[in-house]
PDB file of C-alpha atoms in Angstrom:
ATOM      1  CA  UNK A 281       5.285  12.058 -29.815  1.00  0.00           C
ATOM      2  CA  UNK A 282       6.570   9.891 -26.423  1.00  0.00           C
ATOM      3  CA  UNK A 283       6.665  11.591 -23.483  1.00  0.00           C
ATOM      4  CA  UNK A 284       9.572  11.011 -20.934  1.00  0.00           C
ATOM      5  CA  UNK A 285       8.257  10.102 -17.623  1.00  0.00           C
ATOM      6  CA  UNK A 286      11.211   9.889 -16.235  1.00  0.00           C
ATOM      7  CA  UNK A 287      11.017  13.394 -15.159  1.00  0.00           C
ATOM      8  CA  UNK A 288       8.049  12.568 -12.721  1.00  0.00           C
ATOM      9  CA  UNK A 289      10.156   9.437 -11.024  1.00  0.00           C
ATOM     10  CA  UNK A 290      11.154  12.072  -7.914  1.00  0.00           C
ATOM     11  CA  UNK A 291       7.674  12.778  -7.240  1.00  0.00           C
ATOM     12  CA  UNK A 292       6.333   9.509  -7.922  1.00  0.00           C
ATOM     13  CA  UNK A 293       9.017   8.051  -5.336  1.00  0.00           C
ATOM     14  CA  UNK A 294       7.959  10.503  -2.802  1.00  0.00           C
ATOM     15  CA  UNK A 295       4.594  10.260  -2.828  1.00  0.00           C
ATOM     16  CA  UNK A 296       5.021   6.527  -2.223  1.00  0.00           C
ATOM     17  CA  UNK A 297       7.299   6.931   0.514  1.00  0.00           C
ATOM     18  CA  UNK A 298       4.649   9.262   1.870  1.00  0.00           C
ATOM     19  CA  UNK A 299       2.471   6.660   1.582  1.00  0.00           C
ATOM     20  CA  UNK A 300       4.314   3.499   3.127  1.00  0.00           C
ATOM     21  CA  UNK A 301       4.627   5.903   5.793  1.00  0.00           C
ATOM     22  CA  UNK A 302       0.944   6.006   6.481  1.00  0.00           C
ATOM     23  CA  UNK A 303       0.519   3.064   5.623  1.00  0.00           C
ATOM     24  CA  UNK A 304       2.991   1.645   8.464  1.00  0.00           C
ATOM     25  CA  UNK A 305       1.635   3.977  11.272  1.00  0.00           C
ATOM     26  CA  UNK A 306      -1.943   3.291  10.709  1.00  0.00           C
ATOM     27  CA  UNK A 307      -0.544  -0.371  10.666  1.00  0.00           C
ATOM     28  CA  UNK A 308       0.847  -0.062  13.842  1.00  0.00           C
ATOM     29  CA  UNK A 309      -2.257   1.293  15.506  1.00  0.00           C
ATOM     30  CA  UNK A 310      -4.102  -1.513  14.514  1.00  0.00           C
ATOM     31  CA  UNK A 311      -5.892  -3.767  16.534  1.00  0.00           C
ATOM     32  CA  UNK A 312      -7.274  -6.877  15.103  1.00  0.00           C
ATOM     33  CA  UNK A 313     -10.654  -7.528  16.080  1.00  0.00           C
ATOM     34  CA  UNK A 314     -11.155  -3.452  16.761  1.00  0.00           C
ATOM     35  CA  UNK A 315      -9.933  -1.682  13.382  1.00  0.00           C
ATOM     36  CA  UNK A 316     -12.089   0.239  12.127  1.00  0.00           C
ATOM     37  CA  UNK A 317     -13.198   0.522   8.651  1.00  0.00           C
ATOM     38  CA  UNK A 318     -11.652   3.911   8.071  1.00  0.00           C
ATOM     39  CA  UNK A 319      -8.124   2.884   9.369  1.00  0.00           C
ATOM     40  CA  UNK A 320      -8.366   0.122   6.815  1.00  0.00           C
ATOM     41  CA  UNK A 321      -9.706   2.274   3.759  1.00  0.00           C
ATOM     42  CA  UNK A 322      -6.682   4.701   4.713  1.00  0.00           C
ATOM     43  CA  UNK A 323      -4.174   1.948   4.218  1.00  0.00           C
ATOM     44  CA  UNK A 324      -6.027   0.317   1.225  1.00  0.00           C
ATOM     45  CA  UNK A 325      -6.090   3.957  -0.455  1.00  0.00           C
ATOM     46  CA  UNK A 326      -1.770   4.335   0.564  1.00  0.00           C
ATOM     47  CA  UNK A 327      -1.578   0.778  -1.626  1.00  0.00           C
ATOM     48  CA  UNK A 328      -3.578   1.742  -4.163  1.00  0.00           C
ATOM     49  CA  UNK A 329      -1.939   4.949  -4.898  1.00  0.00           C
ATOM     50  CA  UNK A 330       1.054   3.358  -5.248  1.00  0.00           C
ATOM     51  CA  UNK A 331       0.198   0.535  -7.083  1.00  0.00           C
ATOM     52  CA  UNK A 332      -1.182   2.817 -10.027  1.00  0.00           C
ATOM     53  CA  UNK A 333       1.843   5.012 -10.368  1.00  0.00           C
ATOM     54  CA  UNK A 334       4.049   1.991 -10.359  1.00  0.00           C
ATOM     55  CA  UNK A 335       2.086   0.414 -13.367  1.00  0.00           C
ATOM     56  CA  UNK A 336       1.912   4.146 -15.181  1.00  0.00           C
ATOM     57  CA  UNK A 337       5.683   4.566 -14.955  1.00  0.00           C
ATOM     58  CA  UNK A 338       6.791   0.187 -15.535  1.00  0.00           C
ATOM     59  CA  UNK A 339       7.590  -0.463 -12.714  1.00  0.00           C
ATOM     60  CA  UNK A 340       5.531  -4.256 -12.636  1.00  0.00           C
ATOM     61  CA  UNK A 341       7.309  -6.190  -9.771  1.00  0.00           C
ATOM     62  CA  UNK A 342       6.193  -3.109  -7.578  1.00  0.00           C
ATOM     63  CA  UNK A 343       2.686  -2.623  -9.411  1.00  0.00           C
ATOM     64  CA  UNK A 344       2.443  -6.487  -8.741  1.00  0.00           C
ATOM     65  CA  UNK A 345       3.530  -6.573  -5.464  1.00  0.00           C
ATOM     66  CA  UNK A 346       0.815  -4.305  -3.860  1.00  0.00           C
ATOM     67  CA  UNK A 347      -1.670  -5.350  -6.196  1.00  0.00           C
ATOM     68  CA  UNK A 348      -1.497  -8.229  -3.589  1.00  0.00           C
ATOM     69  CA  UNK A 349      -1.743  -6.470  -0.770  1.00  0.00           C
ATOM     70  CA  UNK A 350      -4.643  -4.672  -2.285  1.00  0.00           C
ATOM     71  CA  UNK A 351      -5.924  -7.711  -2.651  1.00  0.00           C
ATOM     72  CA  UNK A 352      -5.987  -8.805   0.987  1.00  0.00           C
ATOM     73  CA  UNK A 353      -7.001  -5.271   2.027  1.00  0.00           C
ATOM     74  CA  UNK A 354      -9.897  -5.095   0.279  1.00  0.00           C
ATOM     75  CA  UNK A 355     -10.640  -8.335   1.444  1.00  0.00           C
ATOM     76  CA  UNK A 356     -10.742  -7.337   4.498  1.00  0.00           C
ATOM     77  CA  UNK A 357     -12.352  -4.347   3.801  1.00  0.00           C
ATOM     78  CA  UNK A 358     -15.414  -5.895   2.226  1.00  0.00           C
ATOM     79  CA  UNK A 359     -15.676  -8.539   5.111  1.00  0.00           C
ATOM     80  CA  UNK A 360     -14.061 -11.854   3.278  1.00  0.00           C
ATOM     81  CA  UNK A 361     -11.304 -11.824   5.955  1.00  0.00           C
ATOM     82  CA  UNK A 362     -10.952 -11.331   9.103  1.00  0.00           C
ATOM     83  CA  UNK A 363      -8.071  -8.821  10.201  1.00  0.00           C
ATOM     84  CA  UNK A 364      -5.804 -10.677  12.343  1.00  0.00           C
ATOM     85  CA  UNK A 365      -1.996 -10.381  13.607  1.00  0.00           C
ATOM     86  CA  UNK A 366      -0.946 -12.141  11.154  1.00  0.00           C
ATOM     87  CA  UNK A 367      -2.327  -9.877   8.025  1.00  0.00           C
ATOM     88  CA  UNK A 368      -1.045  -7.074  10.614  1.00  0.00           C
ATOM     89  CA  UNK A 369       2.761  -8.282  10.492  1.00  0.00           C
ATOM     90  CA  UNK A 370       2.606  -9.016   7.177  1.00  0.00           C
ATOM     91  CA  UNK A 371       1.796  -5.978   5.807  1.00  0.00           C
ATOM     92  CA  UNK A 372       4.525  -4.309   7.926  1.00  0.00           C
ATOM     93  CA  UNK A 373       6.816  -6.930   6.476  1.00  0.00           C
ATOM     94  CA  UNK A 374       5.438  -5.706   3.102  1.00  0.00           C
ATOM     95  CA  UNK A 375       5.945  -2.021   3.935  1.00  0.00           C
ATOM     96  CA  UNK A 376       9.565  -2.691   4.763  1.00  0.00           C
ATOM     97  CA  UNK A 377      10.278  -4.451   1.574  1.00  0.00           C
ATOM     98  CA  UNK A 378       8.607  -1.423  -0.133  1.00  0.00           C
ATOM     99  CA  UNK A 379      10.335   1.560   1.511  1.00  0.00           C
ATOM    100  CA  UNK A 380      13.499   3.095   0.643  1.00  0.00           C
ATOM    101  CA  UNK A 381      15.520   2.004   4.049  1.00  0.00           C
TER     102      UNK A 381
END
């Protein structure tokens, strides 16, 4: 028996809006060399999120994508990196590419 997930697409889409949304203002209150670990665990868990549902429903270029910026964020999480501007703007950049606008 196959289940049809296209039924849970509209959901799936909105929760990931939801969380590019986060994602972007907790991105714009960051300040590199002052972020705290919570602001970063926030926007790790908003990239996470939607990196599984993109692999559960096929969407791979999207499940790819943020596995990337997973990557970096828990790279910075764990210490590896340093958070600066850069990582900042590119992750907004990322966001952007992401979102529905």
């Amino acid at each position: 028996m196959s289940i049809d997930l296209s039924q849970f697409f509209d959901v799936f889409f909105e929760e990931s809006f939801e969380g590019l949304d986060i994602m972007e203002a907790e991105l714009l209150n960051l300040q590199p060399g002052h972020e705290d670990s919570e602001t970063i665990n926030t926007i790790f868990r908003a990239a996470h999120s939607i990196k599984g549902g993109s692999g559960t429903f096929g969407f791979t270029s999207v499940a790819n994508f943020t596995h990337v910026l997973e990557t970096l964020l828990d790279q910075i999480r764990d210490g590896r990196r340093q958070l600066t501007a850069e990582h900042v703007n590119l992750l907004l950049q990322s966001v952007d590419c992401l979102g529905p606008y």
